[in-house]
Coordinates of C-alpha atoms in Angstrom, one line a residue:
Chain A
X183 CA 0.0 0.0 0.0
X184 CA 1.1 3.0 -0.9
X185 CA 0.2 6.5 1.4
X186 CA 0.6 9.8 0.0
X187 CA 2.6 12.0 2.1
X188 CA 3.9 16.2 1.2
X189 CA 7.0 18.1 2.6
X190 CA 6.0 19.2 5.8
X191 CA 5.7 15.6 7.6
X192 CA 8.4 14.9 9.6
X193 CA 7.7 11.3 10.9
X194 CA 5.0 9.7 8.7
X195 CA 3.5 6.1 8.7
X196 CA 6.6 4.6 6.8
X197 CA 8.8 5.4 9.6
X198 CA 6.6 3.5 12.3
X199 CA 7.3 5.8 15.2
X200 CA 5.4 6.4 18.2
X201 CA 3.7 9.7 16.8
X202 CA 3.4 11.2 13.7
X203 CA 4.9 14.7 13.7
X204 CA 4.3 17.9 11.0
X205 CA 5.9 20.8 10.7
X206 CA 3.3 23.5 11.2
X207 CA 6.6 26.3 10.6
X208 CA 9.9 26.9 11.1
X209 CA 9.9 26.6 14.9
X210 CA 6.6 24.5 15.6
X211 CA 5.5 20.8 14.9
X212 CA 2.0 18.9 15.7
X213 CA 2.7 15.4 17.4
X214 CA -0.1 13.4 16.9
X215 CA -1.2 9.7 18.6
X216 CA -3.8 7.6 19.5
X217 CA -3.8 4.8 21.5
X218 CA -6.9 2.7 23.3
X219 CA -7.2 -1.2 25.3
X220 CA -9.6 -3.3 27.0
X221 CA -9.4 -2.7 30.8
X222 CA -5.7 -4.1 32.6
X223 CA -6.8 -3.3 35.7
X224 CA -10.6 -3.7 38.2
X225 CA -11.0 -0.3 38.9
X226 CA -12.4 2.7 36.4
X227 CA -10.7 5.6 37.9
X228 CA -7.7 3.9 37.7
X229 CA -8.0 2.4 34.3
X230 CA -8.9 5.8 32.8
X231 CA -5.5 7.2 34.4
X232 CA -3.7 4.5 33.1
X233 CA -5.2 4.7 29.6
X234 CA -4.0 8.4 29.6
X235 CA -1.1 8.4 30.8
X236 CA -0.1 5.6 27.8
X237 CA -1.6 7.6 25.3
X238 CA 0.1 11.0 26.8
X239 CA 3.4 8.6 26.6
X240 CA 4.1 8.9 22.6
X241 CA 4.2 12.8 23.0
X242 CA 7.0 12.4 25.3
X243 CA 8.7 9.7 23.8
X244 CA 8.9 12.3 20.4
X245 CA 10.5 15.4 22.6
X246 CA 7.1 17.0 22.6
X247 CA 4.5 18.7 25.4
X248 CA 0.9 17.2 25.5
X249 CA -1.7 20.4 24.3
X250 CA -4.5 18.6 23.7
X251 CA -6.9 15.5 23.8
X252 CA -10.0 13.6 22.8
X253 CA -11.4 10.4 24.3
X254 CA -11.9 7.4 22.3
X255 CA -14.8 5.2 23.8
X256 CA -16.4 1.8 23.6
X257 CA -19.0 0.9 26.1
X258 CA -21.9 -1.8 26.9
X259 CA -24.1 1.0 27.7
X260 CA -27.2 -1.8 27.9
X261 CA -25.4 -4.1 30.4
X262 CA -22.7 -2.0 32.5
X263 CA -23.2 0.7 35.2
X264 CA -23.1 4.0 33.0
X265 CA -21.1 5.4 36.6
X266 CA -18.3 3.1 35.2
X267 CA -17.4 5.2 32.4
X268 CA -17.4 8.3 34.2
X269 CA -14.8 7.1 36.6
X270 CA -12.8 5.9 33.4
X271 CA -13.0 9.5 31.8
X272 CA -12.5 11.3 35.1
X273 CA -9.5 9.5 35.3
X274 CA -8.2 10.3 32.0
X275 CA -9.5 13.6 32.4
X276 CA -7.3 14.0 36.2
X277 CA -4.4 12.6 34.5
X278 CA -4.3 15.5 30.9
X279 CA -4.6 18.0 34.0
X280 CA -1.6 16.8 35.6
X281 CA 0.2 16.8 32.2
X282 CA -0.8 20.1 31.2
X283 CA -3.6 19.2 28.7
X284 CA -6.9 19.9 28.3
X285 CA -9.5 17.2 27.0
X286 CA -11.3 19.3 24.2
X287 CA -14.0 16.2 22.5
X288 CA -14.5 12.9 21.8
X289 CA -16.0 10.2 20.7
X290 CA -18.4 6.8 22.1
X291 CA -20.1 4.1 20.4
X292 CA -21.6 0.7 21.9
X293 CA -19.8 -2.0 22.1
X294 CA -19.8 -5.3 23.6
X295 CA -16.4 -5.1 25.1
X296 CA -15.3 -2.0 27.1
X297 CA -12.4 0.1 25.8
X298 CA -11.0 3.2 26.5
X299 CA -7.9 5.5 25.3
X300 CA -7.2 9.1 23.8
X301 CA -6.0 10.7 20.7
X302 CA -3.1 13.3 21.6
X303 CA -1.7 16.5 20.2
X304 CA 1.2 17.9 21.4
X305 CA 4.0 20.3 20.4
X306 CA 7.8 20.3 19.7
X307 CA 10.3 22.3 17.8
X308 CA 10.4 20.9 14.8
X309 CA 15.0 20.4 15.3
X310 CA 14.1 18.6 18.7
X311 CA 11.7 15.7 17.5
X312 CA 13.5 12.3 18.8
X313 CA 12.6 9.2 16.8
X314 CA 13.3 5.9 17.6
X315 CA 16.3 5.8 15.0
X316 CA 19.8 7.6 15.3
X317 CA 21.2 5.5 18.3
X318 CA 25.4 6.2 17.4
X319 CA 27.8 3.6 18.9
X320 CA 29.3 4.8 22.0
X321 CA 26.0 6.1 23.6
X322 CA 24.1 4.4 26.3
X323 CA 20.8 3.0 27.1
X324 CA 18.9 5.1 30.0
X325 CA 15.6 2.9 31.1
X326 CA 12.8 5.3 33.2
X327 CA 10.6 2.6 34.5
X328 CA 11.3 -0.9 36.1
X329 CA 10.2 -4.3 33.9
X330 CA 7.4 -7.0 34.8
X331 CA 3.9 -5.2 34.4
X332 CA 2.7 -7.6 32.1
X333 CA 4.1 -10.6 34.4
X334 CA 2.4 -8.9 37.3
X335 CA -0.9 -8.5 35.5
X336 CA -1.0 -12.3 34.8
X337 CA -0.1 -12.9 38.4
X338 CA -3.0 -10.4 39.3
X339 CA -5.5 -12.6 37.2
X340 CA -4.6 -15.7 38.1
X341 CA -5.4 -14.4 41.9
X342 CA -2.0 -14.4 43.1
X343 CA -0.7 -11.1 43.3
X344 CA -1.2 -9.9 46.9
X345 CA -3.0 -6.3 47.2
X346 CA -0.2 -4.0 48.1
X347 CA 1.2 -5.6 44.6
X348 CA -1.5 -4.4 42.7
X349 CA -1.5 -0.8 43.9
X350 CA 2.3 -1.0 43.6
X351 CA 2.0 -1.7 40.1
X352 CA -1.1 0.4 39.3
X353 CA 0.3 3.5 40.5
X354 CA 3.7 2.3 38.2
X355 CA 1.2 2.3 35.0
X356 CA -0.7 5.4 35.8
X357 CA 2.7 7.4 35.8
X358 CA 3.3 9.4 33.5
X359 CA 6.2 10.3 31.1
X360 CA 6.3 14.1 31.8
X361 CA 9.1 14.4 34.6
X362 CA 11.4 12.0 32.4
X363 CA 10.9 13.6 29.4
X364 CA 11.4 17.2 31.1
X365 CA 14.8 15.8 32.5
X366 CA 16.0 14.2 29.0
X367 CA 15.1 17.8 27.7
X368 CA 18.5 19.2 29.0
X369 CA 20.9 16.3 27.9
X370 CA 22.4 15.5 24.1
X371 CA 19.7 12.8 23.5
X372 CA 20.1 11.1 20.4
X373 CA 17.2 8.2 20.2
X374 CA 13.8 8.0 22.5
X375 CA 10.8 5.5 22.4
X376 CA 8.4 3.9 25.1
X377 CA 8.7 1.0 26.7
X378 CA 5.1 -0.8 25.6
X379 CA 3.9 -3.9 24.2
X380 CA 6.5 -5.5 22.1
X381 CA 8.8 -5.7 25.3
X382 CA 12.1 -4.2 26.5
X383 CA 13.9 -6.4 23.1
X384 CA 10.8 -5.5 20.9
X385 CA 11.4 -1.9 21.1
X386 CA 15.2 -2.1 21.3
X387 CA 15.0 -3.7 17.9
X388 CA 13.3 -1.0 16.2
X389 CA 15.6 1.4 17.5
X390 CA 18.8 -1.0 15.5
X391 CA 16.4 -2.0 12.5
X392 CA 17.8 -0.2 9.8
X393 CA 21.8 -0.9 10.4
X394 CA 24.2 1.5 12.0
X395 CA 24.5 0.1 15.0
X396 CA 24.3 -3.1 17.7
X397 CA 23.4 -3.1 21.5
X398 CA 24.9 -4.6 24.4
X399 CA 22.3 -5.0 27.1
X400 CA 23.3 -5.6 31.1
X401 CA 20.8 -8.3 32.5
X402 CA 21.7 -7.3 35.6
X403 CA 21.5 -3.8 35.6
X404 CA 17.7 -3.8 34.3
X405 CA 15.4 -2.4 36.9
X406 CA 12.7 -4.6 37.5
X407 CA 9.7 -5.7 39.9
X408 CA 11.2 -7.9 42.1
X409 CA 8.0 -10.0 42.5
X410 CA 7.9 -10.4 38.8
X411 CA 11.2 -12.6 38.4
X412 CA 9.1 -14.8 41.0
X413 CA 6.0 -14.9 39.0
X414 CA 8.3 -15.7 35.8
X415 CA 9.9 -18.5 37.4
X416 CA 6.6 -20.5 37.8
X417 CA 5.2 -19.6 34.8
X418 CA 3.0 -16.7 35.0
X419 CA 3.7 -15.3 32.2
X420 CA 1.5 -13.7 29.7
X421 CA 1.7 -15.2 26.3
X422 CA 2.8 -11.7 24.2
X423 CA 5.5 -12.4 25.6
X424 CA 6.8 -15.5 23.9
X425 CA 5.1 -13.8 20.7
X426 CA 7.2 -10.9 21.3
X427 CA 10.7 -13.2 21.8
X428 CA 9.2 -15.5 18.7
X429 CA 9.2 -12.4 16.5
X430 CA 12.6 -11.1 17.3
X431 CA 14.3 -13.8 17.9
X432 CA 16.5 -13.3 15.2
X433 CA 18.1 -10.1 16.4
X434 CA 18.8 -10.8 19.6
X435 CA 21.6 -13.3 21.1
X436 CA 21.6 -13.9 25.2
X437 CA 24.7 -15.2 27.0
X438 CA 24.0 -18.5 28.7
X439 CA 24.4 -17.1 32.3
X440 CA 21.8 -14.7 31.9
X441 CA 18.9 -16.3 34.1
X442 CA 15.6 -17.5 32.6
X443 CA 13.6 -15.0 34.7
X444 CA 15.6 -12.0 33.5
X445 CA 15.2 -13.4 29.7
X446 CA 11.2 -13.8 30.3
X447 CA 11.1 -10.1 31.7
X448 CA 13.1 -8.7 28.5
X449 CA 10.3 -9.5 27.0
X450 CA 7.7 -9.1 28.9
X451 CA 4.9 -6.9 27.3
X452 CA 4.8 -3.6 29.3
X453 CA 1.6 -1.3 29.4
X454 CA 2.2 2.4 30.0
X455 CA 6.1 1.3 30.5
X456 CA 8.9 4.0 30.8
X457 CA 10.7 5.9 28.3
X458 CA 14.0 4.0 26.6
X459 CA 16.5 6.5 26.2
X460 CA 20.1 6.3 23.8
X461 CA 22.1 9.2 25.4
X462 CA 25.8 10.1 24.3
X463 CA 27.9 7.9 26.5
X464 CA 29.9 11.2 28.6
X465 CA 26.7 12.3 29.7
X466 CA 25.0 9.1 30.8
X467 CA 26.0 9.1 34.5
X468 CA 24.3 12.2 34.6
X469 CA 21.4 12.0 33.2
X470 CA 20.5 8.8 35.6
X471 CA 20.9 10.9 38.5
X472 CA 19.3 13.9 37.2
X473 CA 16.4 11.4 36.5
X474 CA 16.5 10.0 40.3
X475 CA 16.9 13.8 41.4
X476 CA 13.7 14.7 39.9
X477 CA 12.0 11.4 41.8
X478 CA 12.4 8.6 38.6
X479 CA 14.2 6.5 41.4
X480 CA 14.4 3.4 39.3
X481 CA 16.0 4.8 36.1
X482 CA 18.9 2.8 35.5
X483 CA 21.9 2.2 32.0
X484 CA 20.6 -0.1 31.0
X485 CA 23.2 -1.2 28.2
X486 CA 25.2 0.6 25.3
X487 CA 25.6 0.7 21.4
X488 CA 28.0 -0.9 19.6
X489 CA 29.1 -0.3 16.0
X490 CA 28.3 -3.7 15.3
X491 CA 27.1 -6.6 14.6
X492 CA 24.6 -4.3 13.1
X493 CA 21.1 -4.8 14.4
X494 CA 21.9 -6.9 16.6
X495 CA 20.8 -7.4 20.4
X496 CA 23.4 -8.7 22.4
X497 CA 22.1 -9.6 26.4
X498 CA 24.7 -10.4 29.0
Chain B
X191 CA 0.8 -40.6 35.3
X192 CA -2.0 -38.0 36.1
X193 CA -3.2 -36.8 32.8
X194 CA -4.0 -32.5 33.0
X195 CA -6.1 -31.8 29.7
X196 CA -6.0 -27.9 30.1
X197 CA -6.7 -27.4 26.0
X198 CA -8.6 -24.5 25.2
X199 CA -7.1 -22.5 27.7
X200 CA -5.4 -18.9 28.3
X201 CA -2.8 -18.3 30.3
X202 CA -2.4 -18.8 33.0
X203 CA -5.3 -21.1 33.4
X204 CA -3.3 -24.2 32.3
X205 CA -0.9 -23.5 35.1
X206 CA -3.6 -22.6 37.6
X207 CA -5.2 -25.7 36.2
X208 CA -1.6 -27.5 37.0
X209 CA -1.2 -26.0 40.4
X210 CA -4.3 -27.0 41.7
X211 CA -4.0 -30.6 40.7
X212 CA -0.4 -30.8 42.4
X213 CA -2.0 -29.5 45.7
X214 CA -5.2 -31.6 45.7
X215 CA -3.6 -35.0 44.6
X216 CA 0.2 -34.6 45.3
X217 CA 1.1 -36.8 41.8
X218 CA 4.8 -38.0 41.2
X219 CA 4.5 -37.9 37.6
X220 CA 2.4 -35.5 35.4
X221 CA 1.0 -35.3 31.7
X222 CA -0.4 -32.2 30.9
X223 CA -1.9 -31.1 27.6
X224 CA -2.5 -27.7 26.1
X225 CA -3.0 -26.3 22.5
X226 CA -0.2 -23.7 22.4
X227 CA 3.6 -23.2 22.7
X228 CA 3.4 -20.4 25.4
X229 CA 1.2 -22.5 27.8
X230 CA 3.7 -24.9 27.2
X231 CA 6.2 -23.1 28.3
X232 CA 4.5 -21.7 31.8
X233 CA 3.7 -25.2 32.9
X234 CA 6.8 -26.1 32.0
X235 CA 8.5 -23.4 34.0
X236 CA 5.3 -24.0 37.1
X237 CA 6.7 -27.6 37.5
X238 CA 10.2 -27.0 37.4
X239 CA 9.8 -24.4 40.2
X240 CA 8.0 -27.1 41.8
X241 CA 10.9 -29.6 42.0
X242 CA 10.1 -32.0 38.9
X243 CA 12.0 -32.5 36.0
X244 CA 10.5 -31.8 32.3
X245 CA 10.3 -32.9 28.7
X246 CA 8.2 -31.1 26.0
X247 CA 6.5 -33.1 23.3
X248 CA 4.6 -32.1 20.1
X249 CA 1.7 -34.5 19.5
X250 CA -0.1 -33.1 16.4
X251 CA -1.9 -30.3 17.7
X252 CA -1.5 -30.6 21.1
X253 CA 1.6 -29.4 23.4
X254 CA 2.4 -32.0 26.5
X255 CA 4.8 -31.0 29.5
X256 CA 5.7 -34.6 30.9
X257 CA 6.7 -33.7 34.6
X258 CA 8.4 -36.5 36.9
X259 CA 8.8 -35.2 41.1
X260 CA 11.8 -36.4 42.7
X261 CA 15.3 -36.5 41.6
X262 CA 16.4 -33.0 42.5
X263 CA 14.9 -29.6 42.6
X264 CA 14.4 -27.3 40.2
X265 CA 18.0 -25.8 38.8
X266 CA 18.7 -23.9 36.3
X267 CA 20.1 -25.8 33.4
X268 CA 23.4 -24.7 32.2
X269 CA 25.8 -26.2 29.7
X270 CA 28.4 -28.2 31.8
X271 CA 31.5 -26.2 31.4
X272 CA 34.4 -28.7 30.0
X273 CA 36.6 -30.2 32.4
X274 CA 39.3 -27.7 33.5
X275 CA 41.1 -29.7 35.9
X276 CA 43.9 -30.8 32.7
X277 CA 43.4 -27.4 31.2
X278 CA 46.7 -24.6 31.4
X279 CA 45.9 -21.6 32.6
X280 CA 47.4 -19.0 30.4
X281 CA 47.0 -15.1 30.9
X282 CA 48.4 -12.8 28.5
X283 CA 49.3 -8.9 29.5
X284 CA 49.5 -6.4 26.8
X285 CA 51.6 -3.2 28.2
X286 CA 51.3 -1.9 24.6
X287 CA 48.6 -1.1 21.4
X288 CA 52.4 -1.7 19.5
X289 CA 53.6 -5.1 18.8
X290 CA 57.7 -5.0 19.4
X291 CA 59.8 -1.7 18.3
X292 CA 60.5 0.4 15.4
X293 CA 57.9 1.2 13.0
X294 CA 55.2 1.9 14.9
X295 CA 52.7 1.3 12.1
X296 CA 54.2 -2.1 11.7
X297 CA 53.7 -2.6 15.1
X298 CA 50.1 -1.8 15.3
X299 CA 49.2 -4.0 12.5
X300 CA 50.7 -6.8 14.1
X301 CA 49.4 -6.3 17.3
X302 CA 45.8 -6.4 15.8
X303 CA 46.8 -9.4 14.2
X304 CA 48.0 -11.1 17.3
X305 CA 44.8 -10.0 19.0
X306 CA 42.6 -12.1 16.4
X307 CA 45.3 -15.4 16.4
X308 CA 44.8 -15.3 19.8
X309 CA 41.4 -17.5 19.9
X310 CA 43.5 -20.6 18.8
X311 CA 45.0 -21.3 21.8
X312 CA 41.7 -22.7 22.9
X313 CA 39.9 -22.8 25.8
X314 CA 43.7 -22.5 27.7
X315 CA 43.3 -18.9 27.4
X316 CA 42.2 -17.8 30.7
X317 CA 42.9 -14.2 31.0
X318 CA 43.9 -10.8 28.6
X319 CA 44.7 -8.1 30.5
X320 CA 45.4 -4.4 28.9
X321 CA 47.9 -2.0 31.0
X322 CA 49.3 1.3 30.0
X323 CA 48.9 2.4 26.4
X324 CA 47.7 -1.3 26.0
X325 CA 43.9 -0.1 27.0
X326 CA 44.0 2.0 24.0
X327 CA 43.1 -1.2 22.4
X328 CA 40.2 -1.7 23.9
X329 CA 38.3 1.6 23.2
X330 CA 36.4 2.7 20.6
X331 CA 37.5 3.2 17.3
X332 CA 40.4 0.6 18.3
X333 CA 40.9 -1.5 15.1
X334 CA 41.0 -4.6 17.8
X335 CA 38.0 -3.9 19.3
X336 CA 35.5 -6.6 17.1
X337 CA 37.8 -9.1 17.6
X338 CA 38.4 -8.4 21.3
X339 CA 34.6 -8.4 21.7
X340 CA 34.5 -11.7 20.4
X341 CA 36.9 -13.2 22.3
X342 CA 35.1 -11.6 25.7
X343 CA 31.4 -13.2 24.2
X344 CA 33.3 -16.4 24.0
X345 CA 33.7 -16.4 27.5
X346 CA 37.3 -14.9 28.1
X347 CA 37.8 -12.6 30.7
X348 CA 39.4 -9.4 29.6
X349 CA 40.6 -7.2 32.1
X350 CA 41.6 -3.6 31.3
X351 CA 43.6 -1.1 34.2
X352 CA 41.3 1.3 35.5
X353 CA 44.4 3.9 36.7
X354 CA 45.3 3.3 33.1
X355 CA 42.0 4.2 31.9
X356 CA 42.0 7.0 33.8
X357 CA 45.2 8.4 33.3
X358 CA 44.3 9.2 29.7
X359 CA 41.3 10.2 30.5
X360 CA 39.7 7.3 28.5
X361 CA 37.4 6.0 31.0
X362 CA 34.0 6.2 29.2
X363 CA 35.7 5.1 26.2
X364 CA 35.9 1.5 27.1
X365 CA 33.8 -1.0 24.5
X366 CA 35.2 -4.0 26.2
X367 CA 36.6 -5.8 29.1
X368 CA 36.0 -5.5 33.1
X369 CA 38.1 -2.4 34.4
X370 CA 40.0 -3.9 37.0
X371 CA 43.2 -2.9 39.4
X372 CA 46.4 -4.1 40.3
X373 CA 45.1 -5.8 43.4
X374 CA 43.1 -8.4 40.0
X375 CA 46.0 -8.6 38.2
X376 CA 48.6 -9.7 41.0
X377 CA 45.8 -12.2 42.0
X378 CA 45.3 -13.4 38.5
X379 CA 49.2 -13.4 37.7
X380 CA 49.7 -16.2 40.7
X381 CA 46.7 -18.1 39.8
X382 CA 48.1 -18.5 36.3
X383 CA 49.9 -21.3 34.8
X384 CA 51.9 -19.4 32.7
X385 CA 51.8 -15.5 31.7
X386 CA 52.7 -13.8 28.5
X387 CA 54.0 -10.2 28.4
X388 CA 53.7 -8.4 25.6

């Protein structure tokens, strides 16, 4: 298929970024993104922040500051509690507020499944728009957000995640991007995407896809939930995730000693994860502890790029 | 052998499904079926973390875990290293990014070379370590550096001086090795079998 595209697009489909960006003029861009799901967690309010805060994620991940927003629903109106949705779109509504955006429509239609989520604008300069691509050997790989949420959630529905889990890990899903992407502002960032569905490896691999570079990522040093390893180990593990290894298996090569746990969470589909971050190498000390200044206490390097193997993945 | 039919299931039902079945009836030896590879997988990982050992079938469709209780407990299964006990330990110190003196692109040609020969002495090399203008192999834009890498992802352990690193301010420059001190290198010196200067 072919999609027509003109001069002032910046990121279009064919690049398969987290946003689409377009130049408005010389000194302003539109970031646009949508993203909605079927509940991940019991309660409304919380799923509605949750929602938001994913769909608010894809601004940050491109550089940009969230403007505006308009709700995407699907709802059972004849069999479910119309109170339901209003949590859900309070909660989305609480979360644009404490990004700094401002819910201006929307749109519902009945459907048997509940779903929920938010198209985004947002700004950025059109020089300061970070893709997924441009990772240069020698920088390093800055993670915002600890592994294991979609671990957890299986845990969670197979009844054996204990309550202060579940709030742990709900409040981890419901946070947002901003404070990261406000920190990465100051530092010579060269590559930025979100941590989401295809997994810590998934997204790692579109960042090398293309050639120019290889990574070298540290088992050891990846933040994760500690309870998810656990989980892992006796198989709680959703299956994305060995859809997400299946499909990039090919890219990625992981030393024997890395432990099965650890491999399971590298793929582990995230929801609302944290932003993946290729800084230039000098400045990567800093930017981890200007991240755990600002209160992102689990940001951690991750791993760094290599000239080569080219698009390659290389866990030890 | 208790037989677990938990086709047509989700995840993680098949290994709720499993679980419940170990705790109500306490089997030795279990069969249990599902229709996909990553249910496979989960049960498979449930019973290991449960102390039985497992085997994975393919029977048309269908996706068995055969789990047998006893022997030992779950560990992690690791290729058995090969016997060391007859093995030479060998550690080889580069002082240098120059093999021998004179012409000094001579010498760097031949010390990349040497570099990538290395690998054949076999599993006997135990350590490289890089000292003095020696780290300078081991940085970035080193013409070494692939070949050092592989050697390192085939298990040696390269260690490069941090004082070293530091004295030429190439600390964040290092693509490969463990930075290490003299304290590692003494150690490793009398632990070696024989070591090569260069």
């Amino acid at each position: 298929m072919v999609f027509p595209t003109d001069e002032n697009v910046i990121v279009g489909l064919d690049r398969a970024d987290d946003a689409g960006v377009y130049r408005i003029s010389d000194d302003l861009a539109l970031i646009q993104t949508v993203d909605f799901f079927t509940p991940i967690v019991d309660d409304p309010y919380w799923f509605g922040q949750i929602a938001a805060a994913n769909a608010l994620s894809d601004v940050y991940a491109m550089g940009g500051v969230p403007k505006t927003a308009m709700n995407l629903v699907a709802f059972p109106v004849k069999t479910m509690d119309i109170g339901i949705l209003r949590r859900i779109i309070q909660g989305g509504v609480d979360k644009l507020t404490e990004a700094g955006a401002v819910l201006v429509g929307g749109h519902s239609v009945e459907d048997k499944e509940l779903k929920y989520g938010l198209s985004v604008t947002g700004f950025v300069h059109p020089q300061r728009v970070l893709t997924k691509k441009n990772l240069r050997p020698g920088d390093r790989l800055i993670l915002t957000k600890p592994l294991g949420t979609g671990i957890v959630n299986t845990a969670i529905k197979a009844g054996m995640a204990p309550a202060g889990l579940v709030e742990k890990v709900t409040a981890l899903m419901a946070a947002l991007n901003r404070t990261a992407a406000e920190v990465m502002a100051a530092f010579d960032v060269h590559a930025c995407t979100d941590v989401t569905g295809f997994g810590l490896l998934g997204h790692l691999a579109e960042m090398v896809s293309g050639g120019g570079a290889g990574v070298r990522v540290f088992a050891r040093s990846l933040p994760v939930i500690p309870e998810a390893l656990e989980y892992a180990a006796m198989g709680l593990i959703p299956a994305g995730a060995y859809k997400n290894k299946e499909f990039r298996e090919a890219m990625v090569v992981i030393e024997p000693g890395v432990d099965r746990a650890r491999q399971d969470l590298l793929f582990d589909p995230q929801t609302s994860g944290g932003l993946l971050i290729g800084v230039n190498g000098t400045q990567a000390v800093d930017l981890v502890k200007a991240l755990k200044d600002a209160g992102i206490d689990e940001s951690a390097e991750i791993g760094e790029v290599l000239a080569g193997p080219e698009e390659k993945i290389w866990v030890l | 052998m208790k037989e677990i039919d938990a086709r047509g299931l989700a995840c993680p039902a098949p290994v709720l499904q499993t679980k419940a079945t170990l705790q109500e009836e306490k089997p030795g030896a279990v069969k249990v079926i599902v229709d996909n590879a990553a249910s496979q997988q989960n049960v498979q990982r449930f019973l290991e973390s449960q102390g039985f050992e497992t085997v994975l079938e393919k029977q048309g469709g269908d996706y068995l875990v055969i789990g047998r209780c006893g022997a030992a407990p779950a560990v992690e299964t690791r290729p058995t290293p090969a016997p060391e006990a007859d093995l030479k330990k060998i550690m080889v110190m580069c002082s240098t990014d120059r093999m021998g003196f004179g012409d000094d692109d001579l010498g760097l040609k031949l010390m990349v070379n040497f570099l990538r020969t290395l690998k054949e002495m076999g599993p006997e090399l135990w350590r490289l370590v890089f000292v003095n203008n020696g780290v300078k192999l081991t940085i970035d834009g080193s013409e070494a550096l692939a070949d050092l890498q592989a050697l390192e992802k085939g298990g040696l352990k390269i260690m490069v001086c941090g004082t070293c690193l530091n004295h030429f301010n190439l600390l964040e420059e290092k693509r490969v090795g463990e930075t290490t001190n003299m304290l590692d290198i003494v150690t490793a010196m009398q632990l070696a079998d024989k070591v090569v200067n260069i």
